[in-house]
Coordinates of C-alpha atoms and ligand atoms in Angstrom, one line a residue:
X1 CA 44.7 61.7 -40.8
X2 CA 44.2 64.7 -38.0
X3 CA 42.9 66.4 -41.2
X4 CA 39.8 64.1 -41.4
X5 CA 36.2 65.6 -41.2
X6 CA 34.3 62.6 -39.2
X7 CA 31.2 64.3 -38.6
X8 CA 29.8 62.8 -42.0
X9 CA 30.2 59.0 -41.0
X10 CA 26.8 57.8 -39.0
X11 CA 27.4 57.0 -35.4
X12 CA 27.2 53.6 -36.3
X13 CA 29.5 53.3 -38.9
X14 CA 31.4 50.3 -38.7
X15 CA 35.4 51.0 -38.6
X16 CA 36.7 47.7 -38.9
X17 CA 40.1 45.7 -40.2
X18 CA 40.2 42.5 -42.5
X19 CA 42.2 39.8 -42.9
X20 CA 41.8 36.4 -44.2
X21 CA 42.7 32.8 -43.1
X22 CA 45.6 31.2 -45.2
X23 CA 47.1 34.6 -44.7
X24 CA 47.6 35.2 -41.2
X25 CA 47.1 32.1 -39.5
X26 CA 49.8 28.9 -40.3
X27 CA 49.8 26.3 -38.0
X28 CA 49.1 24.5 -41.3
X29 CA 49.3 20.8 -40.0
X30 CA 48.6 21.7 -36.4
X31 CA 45.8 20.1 -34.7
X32 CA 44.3 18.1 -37.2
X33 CA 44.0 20.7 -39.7
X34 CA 43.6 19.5 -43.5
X35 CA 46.0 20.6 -46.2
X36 CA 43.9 23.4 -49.1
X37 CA 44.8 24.6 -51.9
X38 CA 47.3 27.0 -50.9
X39 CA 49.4 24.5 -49.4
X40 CA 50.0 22.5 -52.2
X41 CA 50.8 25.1 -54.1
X42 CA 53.5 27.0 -52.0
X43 CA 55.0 23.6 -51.2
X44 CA 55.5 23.0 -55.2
X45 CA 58.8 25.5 -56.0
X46 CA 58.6 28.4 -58.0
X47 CA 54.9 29.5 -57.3
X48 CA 55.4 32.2 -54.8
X49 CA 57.8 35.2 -54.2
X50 CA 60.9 32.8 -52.7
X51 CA 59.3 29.9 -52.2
X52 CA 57.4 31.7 -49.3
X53 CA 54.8 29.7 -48.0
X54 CA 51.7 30.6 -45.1
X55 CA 53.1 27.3 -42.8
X56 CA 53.6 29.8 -40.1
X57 CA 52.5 33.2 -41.7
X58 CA 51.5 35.4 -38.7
X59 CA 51.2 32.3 -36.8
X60 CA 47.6 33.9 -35.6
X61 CA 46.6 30.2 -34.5
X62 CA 48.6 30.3 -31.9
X63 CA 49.4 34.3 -31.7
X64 CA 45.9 34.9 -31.8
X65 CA 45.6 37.1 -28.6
X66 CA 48.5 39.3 -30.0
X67 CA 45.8 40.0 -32.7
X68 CA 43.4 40.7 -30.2
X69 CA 45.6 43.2 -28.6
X70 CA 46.3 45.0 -32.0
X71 CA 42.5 45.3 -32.4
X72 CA 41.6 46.7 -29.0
X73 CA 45.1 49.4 -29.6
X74 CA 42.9 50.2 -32.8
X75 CA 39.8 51.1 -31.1
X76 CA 38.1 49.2 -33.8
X77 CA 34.4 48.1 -33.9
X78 CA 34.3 45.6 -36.3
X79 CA 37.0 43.1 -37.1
X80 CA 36.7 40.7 -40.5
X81 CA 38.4 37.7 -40.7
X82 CA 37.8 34.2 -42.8
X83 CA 37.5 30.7 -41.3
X84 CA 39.9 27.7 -42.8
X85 CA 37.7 25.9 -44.3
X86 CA 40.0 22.7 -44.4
X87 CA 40.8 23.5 -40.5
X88 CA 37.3 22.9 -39.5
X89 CA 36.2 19.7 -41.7
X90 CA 39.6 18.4 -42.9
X91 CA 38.4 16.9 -46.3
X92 CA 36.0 19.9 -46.6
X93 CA 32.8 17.8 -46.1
X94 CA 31.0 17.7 -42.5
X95 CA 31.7 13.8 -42.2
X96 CA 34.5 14.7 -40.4
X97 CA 34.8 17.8 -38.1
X98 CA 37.8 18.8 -36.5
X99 CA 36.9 19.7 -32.9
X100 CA 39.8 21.8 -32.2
X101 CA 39.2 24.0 -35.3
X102 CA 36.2 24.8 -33.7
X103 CA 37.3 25.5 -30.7
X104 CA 40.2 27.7 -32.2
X105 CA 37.4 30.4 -33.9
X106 CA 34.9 29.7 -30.6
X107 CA 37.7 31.2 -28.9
X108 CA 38.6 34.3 -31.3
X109 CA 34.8 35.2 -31.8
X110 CA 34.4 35.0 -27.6
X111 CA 36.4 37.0 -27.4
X112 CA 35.6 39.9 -30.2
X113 CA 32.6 40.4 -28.4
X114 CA 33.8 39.9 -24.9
X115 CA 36.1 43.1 -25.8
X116 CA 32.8 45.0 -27.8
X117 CA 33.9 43.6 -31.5
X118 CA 31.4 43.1 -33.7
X119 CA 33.1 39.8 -35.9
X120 CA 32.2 39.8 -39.9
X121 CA 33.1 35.7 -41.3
X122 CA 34.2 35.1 -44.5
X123 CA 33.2 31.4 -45.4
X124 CA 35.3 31.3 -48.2
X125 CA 38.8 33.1 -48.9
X126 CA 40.8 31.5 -51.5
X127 CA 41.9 28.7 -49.4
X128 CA 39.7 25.1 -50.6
X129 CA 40.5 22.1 -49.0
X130 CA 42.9 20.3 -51.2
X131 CA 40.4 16.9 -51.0
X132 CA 38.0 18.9 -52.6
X133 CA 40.4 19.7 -55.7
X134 CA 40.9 16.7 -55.8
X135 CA 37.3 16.1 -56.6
X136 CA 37.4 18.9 -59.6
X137 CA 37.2 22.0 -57.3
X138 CA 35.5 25.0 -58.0
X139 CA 35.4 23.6 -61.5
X140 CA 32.5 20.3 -60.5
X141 CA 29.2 21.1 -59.9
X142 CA 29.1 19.4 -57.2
X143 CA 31.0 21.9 -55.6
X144 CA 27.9 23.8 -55.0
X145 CA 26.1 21.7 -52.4
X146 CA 29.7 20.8 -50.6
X147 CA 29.8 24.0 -50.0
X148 CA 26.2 24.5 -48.4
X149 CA 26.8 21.9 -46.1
X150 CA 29.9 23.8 -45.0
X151 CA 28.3 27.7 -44.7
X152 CA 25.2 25.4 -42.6
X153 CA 27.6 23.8 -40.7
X154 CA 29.4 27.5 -39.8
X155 CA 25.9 29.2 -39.4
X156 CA 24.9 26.5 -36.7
X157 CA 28.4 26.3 -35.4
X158 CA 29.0 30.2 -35.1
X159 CA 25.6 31.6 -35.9
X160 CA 24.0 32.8 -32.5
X161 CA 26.9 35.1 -32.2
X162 CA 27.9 35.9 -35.7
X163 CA 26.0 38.3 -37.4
X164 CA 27.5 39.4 -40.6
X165 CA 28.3 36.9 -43.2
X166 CA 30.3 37.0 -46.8
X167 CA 30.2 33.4 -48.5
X168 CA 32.2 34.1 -50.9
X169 CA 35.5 37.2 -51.2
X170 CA 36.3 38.0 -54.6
X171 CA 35.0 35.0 -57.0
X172 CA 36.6 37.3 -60.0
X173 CA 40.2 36.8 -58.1
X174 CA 39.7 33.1 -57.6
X175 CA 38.1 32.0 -61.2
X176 CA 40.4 34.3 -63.4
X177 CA 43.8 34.5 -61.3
X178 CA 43.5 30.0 -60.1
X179 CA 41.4 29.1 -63.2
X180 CA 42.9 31.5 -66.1
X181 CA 46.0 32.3 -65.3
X182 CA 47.4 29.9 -63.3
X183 CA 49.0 32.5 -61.1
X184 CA 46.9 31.5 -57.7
X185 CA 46.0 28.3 -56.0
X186 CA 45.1 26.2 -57.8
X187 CA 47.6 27.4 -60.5
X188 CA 45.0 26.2 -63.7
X189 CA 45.3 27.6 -66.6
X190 CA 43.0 26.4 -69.3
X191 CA 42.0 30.0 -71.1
X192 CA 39.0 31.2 -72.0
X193 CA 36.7 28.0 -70.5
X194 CA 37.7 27.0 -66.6
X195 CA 37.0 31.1 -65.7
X196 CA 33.7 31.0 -66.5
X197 CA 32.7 27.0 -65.1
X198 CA 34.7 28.2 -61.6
X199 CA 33.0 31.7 -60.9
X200 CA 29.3 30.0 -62.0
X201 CA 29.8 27.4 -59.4
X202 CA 31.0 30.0 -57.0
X203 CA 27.6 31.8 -57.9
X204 CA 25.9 28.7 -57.6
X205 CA 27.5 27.8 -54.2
X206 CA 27.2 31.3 -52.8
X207 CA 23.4 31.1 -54.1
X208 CA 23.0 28.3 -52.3
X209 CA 24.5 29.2 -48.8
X210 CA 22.3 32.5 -48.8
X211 CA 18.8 30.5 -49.6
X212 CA 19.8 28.4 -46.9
X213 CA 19.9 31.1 -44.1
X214 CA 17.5 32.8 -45.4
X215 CA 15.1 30.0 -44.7
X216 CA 16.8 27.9 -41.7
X217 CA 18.9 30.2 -40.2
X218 CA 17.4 34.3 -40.2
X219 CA 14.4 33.4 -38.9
X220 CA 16.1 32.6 -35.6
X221 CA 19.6 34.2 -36.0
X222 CA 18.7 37.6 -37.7
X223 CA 21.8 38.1 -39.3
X224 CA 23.1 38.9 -43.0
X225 CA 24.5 37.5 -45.7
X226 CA 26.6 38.8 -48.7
X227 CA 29.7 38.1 -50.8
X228 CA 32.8 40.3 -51.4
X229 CA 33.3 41.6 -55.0
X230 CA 36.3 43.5 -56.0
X231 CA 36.2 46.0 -58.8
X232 CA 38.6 48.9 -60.1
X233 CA 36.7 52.0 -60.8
X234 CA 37.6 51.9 -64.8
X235 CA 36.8 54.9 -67.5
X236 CA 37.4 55.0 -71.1
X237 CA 41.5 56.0 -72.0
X238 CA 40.1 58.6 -74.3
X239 CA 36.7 59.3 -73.9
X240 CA 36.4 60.8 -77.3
X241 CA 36.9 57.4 -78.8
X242 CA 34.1 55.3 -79.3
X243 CA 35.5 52.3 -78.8
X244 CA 37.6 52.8 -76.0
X245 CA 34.1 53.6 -75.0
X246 CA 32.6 51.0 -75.6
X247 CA 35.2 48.8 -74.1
X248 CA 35.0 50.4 -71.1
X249 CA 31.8 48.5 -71.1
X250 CA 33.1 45.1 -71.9
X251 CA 35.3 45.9 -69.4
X252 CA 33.1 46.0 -66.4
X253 CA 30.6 43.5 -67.9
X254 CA 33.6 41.5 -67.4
X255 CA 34.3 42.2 -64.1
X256 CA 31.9 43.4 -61.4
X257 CA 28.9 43.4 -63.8
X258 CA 30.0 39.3 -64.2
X259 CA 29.1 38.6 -60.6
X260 CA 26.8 41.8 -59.7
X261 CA 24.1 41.1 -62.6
X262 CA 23.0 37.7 -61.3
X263 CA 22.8 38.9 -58.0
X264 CA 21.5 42.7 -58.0
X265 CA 20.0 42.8 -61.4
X266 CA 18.4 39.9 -63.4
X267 CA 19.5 36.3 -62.2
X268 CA 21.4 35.5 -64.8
X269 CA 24.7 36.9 -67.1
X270 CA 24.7 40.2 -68.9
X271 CA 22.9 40.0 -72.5
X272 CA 26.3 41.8 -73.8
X273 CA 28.5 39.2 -72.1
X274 CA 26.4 36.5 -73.2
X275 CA 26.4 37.7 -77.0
X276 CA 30.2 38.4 -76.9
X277 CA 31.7 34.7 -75.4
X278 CA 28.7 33.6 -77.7
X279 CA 30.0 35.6 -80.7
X280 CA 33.4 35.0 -80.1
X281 CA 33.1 30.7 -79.8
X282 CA 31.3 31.0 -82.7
X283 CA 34.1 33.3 -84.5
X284 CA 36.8 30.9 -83.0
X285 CA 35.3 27.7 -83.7
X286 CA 34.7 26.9 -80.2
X287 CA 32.3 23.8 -80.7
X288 CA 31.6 21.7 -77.3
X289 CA 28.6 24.0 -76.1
X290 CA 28.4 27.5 -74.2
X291 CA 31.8 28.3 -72.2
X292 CA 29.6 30.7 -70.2
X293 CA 27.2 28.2 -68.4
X294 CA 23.2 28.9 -67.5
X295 CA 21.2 29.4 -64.6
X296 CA 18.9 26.3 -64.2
X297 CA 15.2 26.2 -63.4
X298 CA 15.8 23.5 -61.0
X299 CA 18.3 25.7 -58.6
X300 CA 17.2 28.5 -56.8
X301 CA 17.9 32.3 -58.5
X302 CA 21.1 34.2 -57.6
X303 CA 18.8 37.3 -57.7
X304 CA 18.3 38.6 -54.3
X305 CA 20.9 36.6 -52.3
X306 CA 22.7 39.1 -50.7
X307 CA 21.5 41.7 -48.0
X308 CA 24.1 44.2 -47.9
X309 CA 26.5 45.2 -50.8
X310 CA 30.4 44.1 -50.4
X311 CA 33.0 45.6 -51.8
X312 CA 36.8 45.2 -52.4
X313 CA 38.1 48.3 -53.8
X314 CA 42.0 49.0 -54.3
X315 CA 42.4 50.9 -57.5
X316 CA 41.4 51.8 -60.8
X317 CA 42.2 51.7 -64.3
X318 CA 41.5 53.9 -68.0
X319 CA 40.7 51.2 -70.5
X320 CA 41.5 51.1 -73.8
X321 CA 39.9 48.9 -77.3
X322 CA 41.8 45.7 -77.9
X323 CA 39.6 44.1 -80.2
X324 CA 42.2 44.0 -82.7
X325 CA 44.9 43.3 -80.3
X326 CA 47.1 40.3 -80.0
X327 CA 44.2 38.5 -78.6
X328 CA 41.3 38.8 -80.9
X329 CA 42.4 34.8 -82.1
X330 CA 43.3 33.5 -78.6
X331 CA 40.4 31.9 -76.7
X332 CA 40.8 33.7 -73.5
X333 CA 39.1 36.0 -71.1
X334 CA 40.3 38.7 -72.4
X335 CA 40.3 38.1 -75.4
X336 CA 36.5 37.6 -74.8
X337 CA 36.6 41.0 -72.7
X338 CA 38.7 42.7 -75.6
X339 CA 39.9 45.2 -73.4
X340 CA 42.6 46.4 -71.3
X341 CA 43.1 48.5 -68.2
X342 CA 46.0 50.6 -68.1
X343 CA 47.4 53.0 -65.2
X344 CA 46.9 56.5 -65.9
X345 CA 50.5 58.2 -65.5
X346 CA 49.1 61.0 -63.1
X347 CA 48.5 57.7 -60.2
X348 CA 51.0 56.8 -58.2
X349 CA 52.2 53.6 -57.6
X350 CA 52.5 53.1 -54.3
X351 CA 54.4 49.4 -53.2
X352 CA 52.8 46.8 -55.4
X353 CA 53.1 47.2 -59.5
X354 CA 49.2 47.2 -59.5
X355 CA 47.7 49.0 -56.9
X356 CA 47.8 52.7 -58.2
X357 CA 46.3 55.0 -55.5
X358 CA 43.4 57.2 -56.5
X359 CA 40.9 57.8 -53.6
X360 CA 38.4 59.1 -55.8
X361 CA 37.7 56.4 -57.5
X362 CA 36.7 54.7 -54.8
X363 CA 33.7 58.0 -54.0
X364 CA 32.9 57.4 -57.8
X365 CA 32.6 53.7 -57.6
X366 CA 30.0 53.8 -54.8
X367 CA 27.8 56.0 -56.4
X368 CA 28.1 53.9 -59.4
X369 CA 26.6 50.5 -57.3
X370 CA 23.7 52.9 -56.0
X371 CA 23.0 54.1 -59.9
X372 CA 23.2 50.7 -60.6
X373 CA 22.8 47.7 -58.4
X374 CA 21.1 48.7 -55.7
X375 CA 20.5 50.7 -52.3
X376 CA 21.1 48.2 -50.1
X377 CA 23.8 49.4 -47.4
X378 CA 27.2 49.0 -48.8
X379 CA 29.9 48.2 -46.4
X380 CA 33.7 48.6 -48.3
X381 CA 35.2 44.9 -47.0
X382 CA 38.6 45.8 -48.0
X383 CA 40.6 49.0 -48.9
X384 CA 44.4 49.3 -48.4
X385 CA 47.7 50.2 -49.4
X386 CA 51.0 48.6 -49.8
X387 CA 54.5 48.8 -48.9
X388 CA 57.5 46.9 -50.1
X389 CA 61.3 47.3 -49.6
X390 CA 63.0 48.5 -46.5
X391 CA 60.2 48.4 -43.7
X392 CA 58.8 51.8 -42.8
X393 CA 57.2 52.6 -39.7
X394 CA 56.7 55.9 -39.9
X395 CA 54.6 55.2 -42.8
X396 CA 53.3 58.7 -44.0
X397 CA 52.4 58.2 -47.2
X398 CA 49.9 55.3 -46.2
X399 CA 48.3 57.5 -43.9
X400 CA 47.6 59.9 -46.4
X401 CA 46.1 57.6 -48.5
X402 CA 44.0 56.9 -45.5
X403 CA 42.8 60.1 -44.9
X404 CA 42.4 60.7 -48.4
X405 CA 39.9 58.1 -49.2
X406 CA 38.1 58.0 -46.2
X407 CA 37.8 61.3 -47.5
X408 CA 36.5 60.6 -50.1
X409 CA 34.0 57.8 -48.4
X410 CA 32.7 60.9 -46.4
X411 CA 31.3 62.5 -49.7
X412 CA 29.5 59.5 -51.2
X413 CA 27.4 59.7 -47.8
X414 CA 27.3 63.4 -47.4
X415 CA 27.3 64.3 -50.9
X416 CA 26.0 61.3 -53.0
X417 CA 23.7 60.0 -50.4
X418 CA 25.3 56.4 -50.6
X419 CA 24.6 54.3 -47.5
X420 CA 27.9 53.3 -46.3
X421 CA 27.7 51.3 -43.5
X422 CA 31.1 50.4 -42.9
X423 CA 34.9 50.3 -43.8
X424 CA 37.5 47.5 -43.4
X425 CA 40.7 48.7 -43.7
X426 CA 43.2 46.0 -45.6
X427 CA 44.8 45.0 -43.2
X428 CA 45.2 44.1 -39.7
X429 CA 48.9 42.6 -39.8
X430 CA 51.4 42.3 -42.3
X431 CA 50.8 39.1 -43.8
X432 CA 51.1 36.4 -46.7
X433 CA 50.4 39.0 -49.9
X434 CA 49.5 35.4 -51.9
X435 CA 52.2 35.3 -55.3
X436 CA 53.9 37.9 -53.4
X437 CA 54.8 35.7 -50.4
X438 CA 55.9 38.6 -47.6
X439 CA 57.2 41.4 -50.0
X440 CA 54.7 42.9 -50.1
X441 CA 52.7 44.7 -46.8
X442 CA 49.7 46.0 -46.3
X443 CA 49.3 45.9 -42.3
X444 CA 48.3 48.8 -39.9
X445 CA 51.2 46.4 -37.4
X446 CA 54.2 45.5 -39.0
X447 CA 55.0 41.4 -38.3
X448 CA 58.7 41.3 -38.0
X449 CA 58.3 37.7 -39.9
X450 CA 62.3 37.5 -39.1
X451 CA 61.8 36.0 -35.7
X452 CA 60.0 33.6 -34.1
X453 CA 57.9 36.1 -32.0
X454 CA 56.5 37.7 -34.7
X455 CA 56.5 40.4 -32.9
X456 CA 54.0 42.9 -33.8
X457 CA 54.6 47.1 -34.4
X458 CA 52.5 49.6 -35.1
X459 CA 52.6 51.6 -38.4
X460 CA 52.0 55.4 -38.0
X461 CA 48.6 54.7 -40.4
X462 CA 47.7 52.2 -37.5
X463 CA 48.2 54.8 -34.9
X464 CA 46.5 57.6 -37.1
X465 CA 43.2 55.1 -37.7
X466 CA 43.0 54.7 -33.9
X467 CA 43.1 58.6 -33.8
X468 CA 40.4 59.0 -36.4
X469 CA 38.1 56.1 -34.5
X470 CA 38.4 57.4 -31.3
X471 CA 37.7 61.0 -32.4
X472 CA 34.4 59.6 -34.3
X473 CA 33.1 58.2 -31.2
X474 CA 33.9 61.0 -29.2
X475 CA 31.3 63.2 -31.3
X476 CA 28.4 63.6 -29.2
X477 CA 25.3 60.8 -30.5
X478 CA 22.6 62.3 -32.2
X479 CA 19.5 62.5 -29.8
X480 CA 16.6 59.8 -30.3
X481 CA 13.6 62.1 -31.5
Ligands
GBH1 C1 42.5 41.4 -52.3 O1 42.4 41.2 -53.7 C2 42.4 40.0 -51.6 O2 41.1 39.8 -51.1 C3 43.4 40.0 -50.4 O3 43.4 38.7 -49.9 C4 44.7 40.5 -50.7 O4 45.7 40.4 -49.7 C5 44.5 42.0 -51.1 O5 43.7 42.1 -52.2 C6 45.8 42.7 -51.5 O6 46.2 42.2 -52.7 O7 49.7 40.7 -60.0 O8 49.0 42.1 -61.9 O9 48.2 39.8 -61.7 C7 42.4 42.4 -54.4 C8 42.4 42.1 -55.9 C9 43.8 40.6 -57.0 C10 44.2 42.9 -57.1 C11 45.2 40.3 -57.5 C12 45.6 42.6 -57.7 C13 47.0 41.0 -58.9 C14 47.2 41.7 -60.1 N1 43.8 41.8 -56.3 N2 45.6 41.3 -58.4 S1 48.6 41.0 -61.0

């Protein structure tokens, strides 16, 4: 990444690393620790990549200095990680908080900012307590409130040191992939209805969590408060075509507009993804009510709740009509979407089937969310690439893509004015790639997951970001005027 121009990025800018709980941490009965979602559905065969499961994973519980030494060899000034829900209040509700839970992320944020790391918390990644399916999950409404109790209970618990707060990472991943498809925890597939129930409640929940600091917490605290949405940056397959056009649209109304509308833009769904699911019941003779549910006047608005912008971005995709496709009869998301994203031959494929590597779509997407959702400062919560195969640790080609889309996150401040505040790179370690078990890596440090140790190695990208951060900060400061 030697080749990197770092004068664009703000003194400030926040160079940071992500990971997430269920993914790094096992110790998955230790220390009164309560089962979630994930754990049931690893231990039930023939979910995940071998049978892997994230019982011991990077074993960060109890490795969690190693971690701390990986961040320091980084250099980096922000590190992003998610709390186990289930490892703090075992059944998920505060009647019953597990002491040494607390004292495990006490601990890890002490010492962040002992060493000069400023922590971001994720409340929620993927990971529910298991009691709480039990009660209906994501898909009960009560959900909402058992979830504000939690995020109070973190922002009292962690609040006068943690200042940067996402409730909710990627509620398009955890509705479609654990409520569509079946192919995450917790493994539902009931097309076309479930989707839509699970990411309102997430809004809802997420909605609920921001009004709450807003009014008890900020005052005192002074933090902020946002959720993680993921999005491709998607064009039309052939922009000559209308409808490829057009679904293009339906595409992203189905996607980050799903999520981003309520919160950014009106309070409530699209019109045009409103009127399709509407359309399309009606078409399919879809009879017990609307499968997209409503905003109520009795709950506070979505609108406003978030005071940064968060974004996941990993690839993108051309997108192509399928209206008349094989599921214009199915009730299903996308059927209701009526679109499909393809990978545009030029891309590579880099590791993982899915994650196609263009940079630039990352620069276009940005500018996109300050066209269209708002100027708020946008910090870029994850951005990786993968590996899988024989482990390489001279890892050239991920540094490249490092270099080339920080690149590229150089012009959308220099060029397109976009306030970038920060970048997480995805991610700090090797770890549990969720369906994919451990085939699939995305660390800057290898975990050698073959030994107990877990010993772990840094990739050449690791040792290239470190190059890249410490060159930043050894720019001379703008003066104070
Ligand atoms: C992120 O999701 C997650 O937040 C993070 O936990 C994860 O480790 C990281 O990505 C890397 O995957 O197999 O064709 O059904 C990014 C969104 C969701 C994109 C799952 C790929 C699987 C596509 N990802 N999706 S497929």
């Amino acid at each position: 990444m030697s080749g990197l121009d770092v004068s664009v990025f703000p003194h400030d800018f926040a160079w940071g690393a992500a990971t997430a709980a269920y993914q790094i941490e096992g110790g998955w009965n230790m220390d009164g620790r309560g089962p979630s979602i994930w754990d049931t559905f690893c231990h039930a065969k023939g979910r995940v990549f071998e049978d892997h499961t994230g019982d011991v994973a990077c074993n960060s519980y109890q490795l969690w200095e190693e971690d701390l030494k990986c961040i320091r060899q980084l250099g980096l000034t922000h590190y992003r990680l998610s709390l186990s829900w289930s490892r703090l209040l075992p059944d998920g509700t505060t009647n019953h908080v597990n002491p040494k839970g607390v004292a495990y992320y006490n601990k890890v944020i002490d010492d962040l900012i002992a060493c000069g790391v400023t922590p971001m918390i994720t409340l929620y990644h993927m990971d529910l307590p298991q009691a709480l399916q039990d009660l209906g999950g994501w898909s009960s409404t009560e959900i909402a409130d058992i979830f504000e109790s939690y995020a109070r209970f973190c922002f009292k618990t962690f609040g006068d040191r943690v200042k940067l707060w996402i409730t909710v990472n990627e509620p398009y991943v955890c509705a479609k992939l654990g409520h569509e498809d079946g192919i995450f925890a917790p493994g539902i597939k009931n097309p076309g209805i479930s989707v839509y129930l699970a990411g309102h409640n997430m809004l809802r929940a997420h909605t609920k969590a921001w009004h709450t600091y807003n009014t008890h917490f900020r005052p005192l605290q002074a933090g902020q408060v946002s959720l993680a949405l993921n999005s491709d940056w998607v064009e039309p397959l052939d922009p000559g075509c209308p409808k490829d056009a057009t679904a293009a649209e339906r595409y992203k109304d189905f996607t980050l507009d799903w999520f981003a509308c309520p919160v950014f833009c009106t309070g409530d769904y699209s019109e045009s993804m409103r009127a399709r699911i509407e359309t399309r019941s009606l078409d399919l003779g879809y009879k017990q009510g609307s499968r997209l549910p409503r905003f109520t006047k009795s709950e506070p608005s979505p609108l406003g709740t978030a005071d940064f912008f968060a974004l996941n971005y990993y690839t993108s995709r051309k997108v192509k009509d399928l209206n008349d496709g094989s599921k214009k009869n199915e009730l299903s998301f996308e059927g209701d979407q009526g679109a499909e994203g393809v990978v545009d031959p030029s891309w590579p494929i880099c590791g993982v089937h899915w994650l196609a590597v263009v940079p630039d779509g990352l620069r276009k997407l940005l500018k996109y969310i300050k066209d269209m959702y708002t100027s708020l400062p946008i910090y870029i919560t994850e951005n990786g690439f993968s590996q899988m195969g024989p482990v390489q640790i001279e890892d050239a080609d991920r540094s490249q893509f490092y270099q080339d889309t920080l690149q590229e996150v150089g012009k959308a401040i220099s060029q397109d004015r976009v306030n970038v505040k920060g970048y997480f790179a995805w991610s700090l370690l090797d770890n549990f790639e969720w369906s994919d078990g451990y085939s699939v890596r995305f660390g800057l440090f290898h975990v050698d997951f073959s030994t107990p140790e877990l010993k772990r190695t840094i990739y050449r990208s690791g040792r290239e970001y470190a190059a890249v951060i410490s060159k930043h900060h050894s720019q001379p400061k703008p003066k104070n005027i």
